[in-house]
Amino acid sequence: MRALRFARTGSLENLGVETMDRPVPRAGEVLVRVQAAAINPSDVKNVLGKMELTTVPRTPGRDFAGVVEQGPPEWIGRPVFGTGGDLGFRRDGSHAEYLAVPVEAVLVRPDGLGPEQAAAMGLGYMTAWAAVVDAAGLRAGETILITGVTGAVGGAAARIARWRGARVIGTIRKAGEQAAIPDLPVDQYINLGDGPLPESVMSATAGQGVQVVFDVVGGSLFEPCLRCLAHRGRHVAIASTGDGRVGFNLVDFYHREGRIYGVDTLKLDFAASAAVLRGMMPGVEQGLFKPPDFETVTLDRAALAYGHINDGTARKKQVIVFPS
C-alpha cells in the first residue's frame, strides 16, 4: 500500500509518500480500506515534533472513513469512520490506503454522510463535544462565547451548543467573515477588531457575561475571555498561541468564582473517542451537525496540504481521498 510517512520530526520536508506492507489486524482489530482521511493541525504539529507521544518512523493521521475488509464477520464490508486514540502518534495513522484499529474505534457511517464528510467531521466534533458538553456541561438557556467560531472546531461547537439549547456568541477577526458559513447557528458575532472583547460581550449580555467560554485560541485572548465570564462561569481551553504562557488578574477571577478547564483529546483512547462520536450521532442523523467546508487532495499532494495548513493559507479543511 501507499502511505504518507516521516522518519524524523522537526520539518515538513521529512514528509513523503512511501510504499509499505499493509497492516495485519490482530485479534480484536479491523482492517479498514481508507476512502478519506482529514488533515488536522495536530497532524502538522506531529510531523514538526510538537507532540510528545510520537514515535518514528510513523504514518500520521487521526480522522478516517472507509470500509472494513478484515475483522469480525459482522463488520466486514461495513462503511465506518472514526478518530482519536494514539493514531498517528504511537501507531500508524490514517494517511494511508489501509489502517488497522481496534474494533471499538470504529462506528458505522450513517446513511447520507459520505466518506469525505465523515472524515472531515471526526476530530473537530469530538473536540467540541468533549469541551462544550463533557467539560463545561453547557445547559439549555445558557450563553456560550466561542472564539474562532468560523473554524472547524468552533463551528462544530456552535452547532452542538445550539442543539443543547444555548445562545451562541462567536468571535470573528474581520467584517464579513461569517458570510462564508451562512447557516452557522450563531446569535451574535463580535468582531475582535471593533474593541475590547469583554466590553463587547458585556454589552451583548446586558452586563451579565457568559456562562461558558470555549477558547480555541488562548494566548493573548485568554485573559479577555476570562473577563467575559458570568459569576461561576466556565472557561474551557484547548490550545494556546505563542509559548503557551498566559497571565490574568487572579483577584478578578476568584471574585467571579470562575472555573477553568483544559481539554486534550489525545487523552481519549479509542473507546472514549468512539463514545463521544456515538453521543453526537442523533445530531448527525437529524442533519444538525454538518461537516466544515473542506476540499479534497490526493495522497501525492497531501504533503503540500500540510504546508498550506502550517502557513495559514488553507482556507478549508483538507481531506485526503483515495481511489476506490
CSV table of C-alpha atoms in Angstrom, one decimal:
chain,number,residue,atom,x,y,z
A,1,MET,CA,0.0,0.0,0.0
A,2,ARG,CA,1.0,3.7,-0.3
A,3,ALA,CA,1.2,5.8,2.8
A,4,LEU,CA,2.4,9.2,3.9
A,5,ARG,CA,5.4,8.7,6.2
A,6,PHE,CA,8.0,10.6,8.2
A,7,ALA,CA,11.1,9.1,9.8
A,8,ARG,CA,12.2,12.3,11.6
A,9,THR,CA,10.4,15.2,13.2
A,10,GLY,CA,11.1,18.9,13.0
A,11,SER,CA,10.3,19.7,9.4
A,12,LEU,CA,7.5,19.1,6.9
A,13,GLU,CA,10.2,18.3,4.4
A,14,ASN,CA,10.5,15.0,6.2
A,15,LEU,CA,7.1,14.0,5.0
A,16,GLY,CA,6.7,11.9,1.8
A,17,VAL,CA,4.8,9.1,0.2
A,18,GLU,CA,6.2,5.6,0.6
A,19,THR,CA,5.2,2.1,-0.4
A,20,MET,CA,4.9,-0.4,2.5
A,21,ASP,CA,3.2,-3.6,3.6
A,22,ARG,CA,-0.4,-3.4,4.5
A,23,PRO,CA,-1.0,-3.6,8.3
A,24,VAL,CA,-2.1,-7.0,9.6
A,25,PRO,CA,-5.0,-6.7,12.0
A,26,ARG,CA,-4.5,-8.5,15.3
A,27,ALA,CA,-7.3,-10.2,17.4
A,28,GLY,CA,-9.9,-7.6,18.3
A,29,GLU,CA,-8.9,-5.3,15.4
A,30,VAL,CA,-10.3,-4.5,11.9
A,31,LEU,CA,-8.5,-3.6,8.7
A,32,VAL,CA,-10.1,-0.5,7.1
A,33,ARG,CA,-9.6,0.3,3.4
A,34,VAL,CA,-9.4,4.1,3.8
A,35,GLN,CA,-11.5,6.2,1.5
A,36,ALA,CA,-10.9,9.6,3.1
A,37,ALA,CA,-8.8,11.0,5.9
A,38,ALA,CA,-8.8,14.6,7.1
A,39,ILE,CA,-5.6,16.5,7.9
A,40,ASN,CA,-5.8,18.3,11.2
A,41,PRO,CA,-3.5,21.0,12.7
A,42,SER,CA,-2.4,18.4,15.3
A,43,ASP,CA,-1.2,16.2,12.4
A,44,VAL,CA,1.0,19.1,11.2
A,45,LYS,CA,2.3,19.6,14.7
A,46,ASN,CA,3.1,15.9,14.9
A,47,VAL,CA,5.4,16.0,12.0
A,48,LEU,CA,7.0,19.2,13.3
A,49,GLY,CA,7.9,17.4,16.5
A,50,LYS,CA,5.5,19.3,18.8
A,51,MET,CA,3.6,16.2,20.1
A,52,GLU,CA,5.2,14.4,22.9
A,53,LEU,CA,3.7,10.9,22.3
A,54,THR,CA,5.1,10.5,18.8
A,55,THR,CA,7.5,7.7,17.9
A,56,VAL,CA,9.1,7.4,14.4
A,57,PRO,CA,9.0,6.2,11.7
A,58,ARG,CA,5.3,6.9,11.5
A,59,THR,CA,2.3,7.4,9.3
A,60,PRO,CA,0.3,10.4,10.6
A,61,GLY,CA,-3.4,11.0,10.6
A,62,ARG,CA,-6.2,10.8,13.2
A,63,ASP,CA,-9.5,11.0,11.2
A,64,PHE,CA,-10.6,8.3,8.8
A,65,ALA,CA,-13.6,6.9,6.9
A,66,GLY,CA,-13.6,3.7,4.9
A,67,VAL,CA,-14.8,0.1,4.5
A,68,VAL,CA,-13.9,-2.8,6.8
A,69,GLU,CA,-12.1,-5.5,4.8
A,70,GLN,CA,-10.9,-7.8,7.6
A,71,GLY,CA,-12.0,-8.4,11.2
A,72,PRO,CA,-15.0,-9.9,13.0
A,73,PRO,CA,-17.5,-11.2,10.4
A,74,GLU,CA,-20.3,-8.8,11.4
A,75,TRP,CA,-18.0,-5.8,10.5
A,76,ILE,CA,-16.7,-6.9,7.1
A,77,GLY,CA,-18.0,-4.8,4.2
A,78,ARG,CA,-19.5,-2.1,6.5
A,79,PRO,CA,-18.8,1.6,5.9
A,80,VAL,CA,-17.2,3.0,9.0
A,81,PHE,CA,-15.5,6.1,10.4
A,82,GLY,CA,-13.6,7.1,13.5
A,83,THR,CA,-10.9,9.2,15.1
A,84,GLY,CA,-8.7,9.5,18.2
A,85,GLY,CA,-6.7,7.1,20.3
A,86,ASP,CA,-3.0,7.2,19.5
A,87,LEU,CA,-3.5,7.1,15.8
A,88,GLY,CA,-0.6,8.8,14.0
A,89,PHE,CA,1.5,9.1,17.2
A,90,ARG,CA,2.3,5.7,18.7
A,91,ARG,CA,0.6,3.6,16.0
A,92,ASP,CA,0.4,4.3,12.3
A,93,GLY,CA,-2.4,6.6,11.3
A,94,SER,CA,-5.0,7.2,8.6
A,95,HIS,CA,-3.0,8.9,5.9
A,96,ALA,CA,-2.5,5.6,4.1
A,97,GLU,CA,-4.6,3.3,1.9
A,98,TYR,CA,-5.1,0.9,4.7
A,99,LEU,CA,-5.5,1.2,8.5
A,100,ALA,CA,-5.7,-1.3,11.4
A,101,VAL,CA,-7.5,-0.2,14.5
A,102,PRO,CA,-9.3,-1.8,17.5
A,103,VAL,CA,-12.8,-2.7,16.7
A,104,GLU,CA,-14.0,-0.4,19.4
A,105,ALA,CA,-12.6,2.6,17.4
A,106,VAL,CA,-15.0,2.3,14.5
A,107,LEU,CA,-18.6,3.5,14.1
A,108,VAL,CA,-20.9,2.6,11.3
A,109,ARG,CA,-21.1,5.6,8.9
A,110,PRO,CA,-24.7,7.0,8.8
A,111,ASP,CA,-26.6,6.9,5.6
A,112,GLY,CA,-26.3,10.2,3.8
A,113,LEU,CA,-22.9,11.0,5.2
A,114,GLY,CA,-20.2,10.5,2.6
A,115,PRO,CA,-16.7,9.3,3.5
A,116,GLU,CA,-15.2,12.7,2.8
A,117,GLN,CA,-17.8,14.4,5.1
A,118,ALA,CA,-17.4,11.8,7.8
A,119,ALA,CA,-13.6,12.2,7.8
A,120,ALA,CA,-13.9,16.0,7.9
A,121,MET,CA,-16.1,15.9,11.0
A,122,GLY,CA,-14.3,13.5,13.3
A,123,LEU,CA,-11.7,15.3,15.4
A,124,GLY,CA,-13.4,18.7,15.2
A,125,TYR,CA,-16.7,17.5,16.5
A,126,MET,CA,-15.1,15.2,19.1
A,127,THR,CA,-13.0,18.1,20.4
A,128,ALA,CA,-16.0,20.5,20.5
A,129,TRP,CA,-18.2,17.9,22.3
A,130,ALA,CA,-15.5,17.0,24.8
A,131,ALA,CA,-15.2,20.7,25.7
A,132,VAL,CA,-18.7,22.0,25.5
A,133,VAL,CA,-20.7,19.0,26.7
A,134,ASP,CA,-18.3,16.9,28.8
A,135,ALA,CA,-16.1,19.5,30.4
A,136,ALA,CA,-18.3,22.6,30.5
A,137,GLY,CA,-21.7,20.9,30.9
A,138,LEU,CA,-23.4,23.5,28.7
A,139,ARG,CA,-27.1,23.7,29.5
A,140,ALA,CA,-30.2,24.9,27.7
A,141,GLY,CA,-30.8,28.6,28.3
A,142,GLU,CA,-27.1,29.4,28.9
A,143,THR,CA,-24.9,31.6,26.7
A,144,ILE,CA,-21.6,30.5,25.3
A,145,LEU,CA,-18.8,32.6,23.8
A,146,ILE,CA,-16.9,30.7,21.1
A,147,THR,CA,-13.6,32.2,19.8
A,148,GLY,CA,-12.7,31.2,16.3
A,149,VAL,CA,-16.3,30.2,15.6
A,150,THR,CA,-15.9,30.0,11.9
A,151,GLY,CA,-13.2,27.4,12.1
A,152,ALA,CA,-13.8,23.6,12.1
A,153,VAL,CA,-13.8,23.2,15.8
A,154,GLY,CA,-15.5,26.5,16.6
A,155,GLY,CA,-18.2,25.8,14.0
A,156,ALA,CA,-18.8,22.3,15.4
A,157,ALA,CA,-19.1,23.8,18.9
A,158,ALA,CA,-21.7,26.3,17.7
A,159,ARG,CA,-23.8,23.6,16.2
A,160,ILE,CA,-23.5,21.5,19.3
A,161,ALA,CA,-24.4,24.5,21.6
A,162,ARG,CA,-27.5,25.3,19.5
A,163,TRP,CA,-28.5,21.6,19.7
A,164,ARG,CA,-28.2,21.9,23.5
A,165,GLY,CA,-30.5,24.9,23.6
A,166,ALA,CA,-27.9,27.6,24.3
A,167,ARG,CA,-27.4,31.1,22.9
A,168,VAL,CA,-24.2,31.4,20.9
A,169,ILE,CA,-21.9,34.4,20.6
A,170,GLY,CA,-18.9,33.9,18.3
A,171,THR,CA,-15.8,36.0,17.6
A,172,ILE,CA,-14.5,36.9,14.1
A,173,ARG,CA,-11.4,38.8,13.1
A,174,LYS,CA,-12.7,40.7,10.1
A,175,ALA,CA,-16.0,42.1,8.9
A,176,GLY,CA,-18.0,39.7,6.8
A,177,GLU,CA,-16.1,36.6,7.8
A,178,GLN,CA,-19.3,34.9,8.9
A,179,ALA,CA,-20.7,35.2,5.4
A,180,ALA,CA,-18.7,32.1,4.3
A,181,ILE,CA,-20.9,29.9,6.6
A,182,PRO,CA,-24.4,31.4,6.3
A,183,ASP,CA,-26.1,28.6,8.2
A,184,LEU,CA,-23.8,28.6,11.2
A,185,PRO,CA,-26.1,28.9,14.2
A,186,VAL,CA,-24.6,32.0,15.8
A,187,ASP,CA,-26.9,34.5,17.5
A,188,GLN,CA,-24.4,37.3,17.6
A,189,TYR,CA,-20.9,37.9,16.1
A,190,ILE,CA,-18.3,40.0,17.8
A,191,ASN,CA,-15.5,41.4,15.6
A,192,LEU,CA,-12.3,41.4,17.6
A,193,GLY,CA,-11.1,44.5,15.7
A,194,ASP,CA,-14.1,46.6,16.9
A,195,GLY,CA,-12.9,47.0,20.5
A,196,PRO,CA,-12.1,45.1,23.8
A,197,LEU,CA,-13.7,41.7,23.9
A,198,PRO,CA,-15.0,41.9,27.5
A,199,GLU,CA,-16.8,45.2,26.8
A,200,SER,CA,-18.4,43.8,23.7
A,201,VAL,CA,-19.6,40.6,25.5
A,202,MET,CA,-21.0,42.5,28.5
A,203,SER,CA,-22.9,44.8,26.1
A,204,ALA,CA,-24.3,41.7,24.3
A,205,THR,CA,-25.3,40.1,27.6
A,206,ALA,CA,-26.8,43.1,29.4
A,207,GLY,CA,-23.8,43.2,31.7
A,208,GLN,CA,-24.1,39.6,32.9
A,209,GLY,CA,-21.4,37.8,31.0
A,210,VAL,CA,-21.5,34.3,29.5
A,211,GLN,CA,-21.9,31.1,31.4
A,212,VAL,CA,-19.3,29.3,29.2
A,213,VAL,CA,-16.3,30.4,27.1
A,214,PHE,CA,-14.9,27.9,24.6
A,215,ASP,CA,-11.5,29.2,23.9
A,216,VAL,CA,-9.8,27.7,20.8
A,217,VAL,CA,-7.1,30.5,20.6
A,218,GLY,CA,-5.6,31.1,24.1
A,219,GLY,CA,-2.5,33.3,24.2
A,220,SER,CA,-3.4,37.0,24.3
A,221,LEU,CA,-7.2,36.1,24.2
A,222,PHE,CA,-7.1,34.1,27.4
A,223,GLU,CA,-7.5,36.9,29.9
A,224,PRO,CA,-10.0,38.8,27.9
A,225,CYS,CA,-12.1,35.6,27.6
A,226,LEU,CA,-11.9,35.1,31.4
A,227,ARG,CA,-13.2,38.6,31.9
A,228,CYS,CA,-16.3,37.7,29.8
A,229,LEU,CA,-17.4,35.1,32.3
A,230,ALA,CA,-20.6,35.4,34.4
A,231,HIS,CA,-20.5,34.5,38.1
A,232,ARG,CA,-19.3,30.9,38.3
A,233,GLY,CA,-18.8,30.8,34.6
A,234,ARG,CA,-16.7,28.0,33.0
A,235,HIS,CA,-13.8,28.7,30.7
A,236,VAL,CA,-12.6,25.7,28.5
A,237,ALA,CA,-9.2,26.0,26.8
A,238,ILE,CA,-8.0,23.6,24.1
A,239,ALA,CA,-5.0,25.4,22.7
A,240,SER,CA,-2.8,28.5,23.1
A,241,THR,CA,-0.8,30.6,20.7
A,242,GLY,CA,2.7,31.7,21.4
A,243,ASP,CA,4.8,30.0,24.1
A,244,GLY,CA,1.8,28.7,26.0
A,245,ARG,CA,2.2,31.1,28.9
A,246,VAL,CA,-0.7,33.4,29.9
A,247,GLY,CA,-1.4,35.8,32.7
A,248,PHE,CA,-4.6,37.1,34.3
A,249,ASN,CA,-6.0,39.0,37.2
A,250,LEU,CA,-6.4,36.4,39.9
A,251,VAL,CA,-8.4,38.7,42.2
A,252,ASP,CA,-10.9,39.3,39.4
A,253,PHE,CA,-11.0,35.6,38.7
A,254,TYR,CA,-11.7,34.4,42.2
A,255,HIS,CA,-14.3,37.1,42.8
A,256,ARG,CA,-16.1,35.7,39.8
A,257,GLU,CA,-15.7,32.2,41.3
A,258,GLY,CA,-14.7,31.2,37.8
A,259,ARG,CA,-13.8,27.7,36.6
A,260,ILE,CA,-11.0,26.8,34.1
A,261,TYR,CA,-11.0,23.5,32.3
A,262,GLY,CA,-8.4,22.1,29.9
A,263,VAL,CA,-9.3,19.6,27.3
A,264,ASP,CA,-6.7,17.4,25.5
A,265,THR,CA,-8.3,14.9,23.0
A,266,LEU,CA,-5.0,12.9,23.0
A,267,LYS,CA,-6.0,11.7,26.4
A,268,LEU,CA,-9.1,10.0,24.9
A,269,ASP,CA,-8.4,6.3,24.0
A,270,PHE,CA,-10.2,4.6,21.1
A,271,ALA,CA,-13.2,3.6,23.1
A,272,ALA,CA,-13.6,7.0,24.7
A,273,SER,CA,-13.3,8.7,21.3
A,274,ALA,CA,-15.9,6.5,19.7
A,275,ALA,CA,-18.2,7.1,22.7
A,276,VAL,CA,-18.0,10.9,22.0
A,277,LEU,CA,-18.8,10.4,18.4
A,278,ARG,CA,-21.6,8.0,19.2
A,279,GLY,CA,-23.2,10.6,21.6
A,280,MET,CA,-23.4,13.1,18.7
A,281,MET,CA,-25.0,10.7,16.2
A,282,PRO,CA,-28.6,11.9,16.8
A,283,GLY,CA,-27.5,15.4,15.7
A,284,VAL,CA,-25.8,14.0,12.6
A,285,GLU,CA,-28.8,11.9,11.7
A,286,GLN,CA,-31.1,14.9,12.1
A,287,GLY,CA,-28.8,17.0,9.8
A,288,LEU,CA,-28.0,19.5,12.5
A,289,PHE,CA,-24.3,18.6,12.8
A,290,LYS,CA,-22.7,19.4,9.4
A,291,PRO,CA,-19.1,19.0,8.3
A,292,PRO,CA,-16.9,22.0,7.9
A,293,ASP,CA,-16.2,23.4,4.5
A,294,PHE,CA,-13.5,21.1,3.0
A,295,GLU,CA,-11.5,20.5,-0.1
A,296,THR,CA,-10.0,17.2,-1.2
A,297,VAL,CA,-6.5,16.4,-2.2
A,298,THR,CA,-4.8,13.2,-3.4
A,299,LEU,CA,-2.2,11.4,-1.3
A,300,ASP,CA,0.5,12.7,-3.7
A,301,ARG,CA,-0.4,16.3,-2.9
A,302,ALA,CA,-1.0,15.7,0.9
A,303,ALA,CA,2.4,17.0,1.9
A,304,LEU,CA,1.6,20.3,0.1
A,305,ALA,CA,-1.7,20.5,2.0
A,306,TYR,CA,0.3,20.0,5.3
A,307,GLY,CA,2.3,23.1,4.3
A,308,HIS,CA,-0.8,25.1,3.5
A,309,ILE,CA,-2.2,24.3,6.9
A,310,ASN,CA,1.1,25.2,8.6
A,311,ASP,CA,1.4,28.6,6.8
A,312,GLY,CA,-2.2,29.5,7.2
A,313,THR,CA,-3.1,29.6,3.5
A,314,ALA,CA,-5.5,26.6,3.7
A,315,ARG,CA,-9.0,28.2,4.0
A,316,LYS,CA,-10.9,25.0,4.2
A,317,LYS,CA,-10.4,21.6,5.9
A,318,GLN,CA,-8.0,19.4,3.9
A,319,VAL,CA,-9.2,15.9,3.3
A,320,ILE,CA,-7.1,13.2,1.6
A,321,VAL,CA,-9.2,11.0,-0.8
A,322,PHE,CA,-8.1,7.5,-2.0
A,323,PRO,CA,-9.2,5.9,-5.3
A,324,SER,CA,-11.7,3.0,-4.9
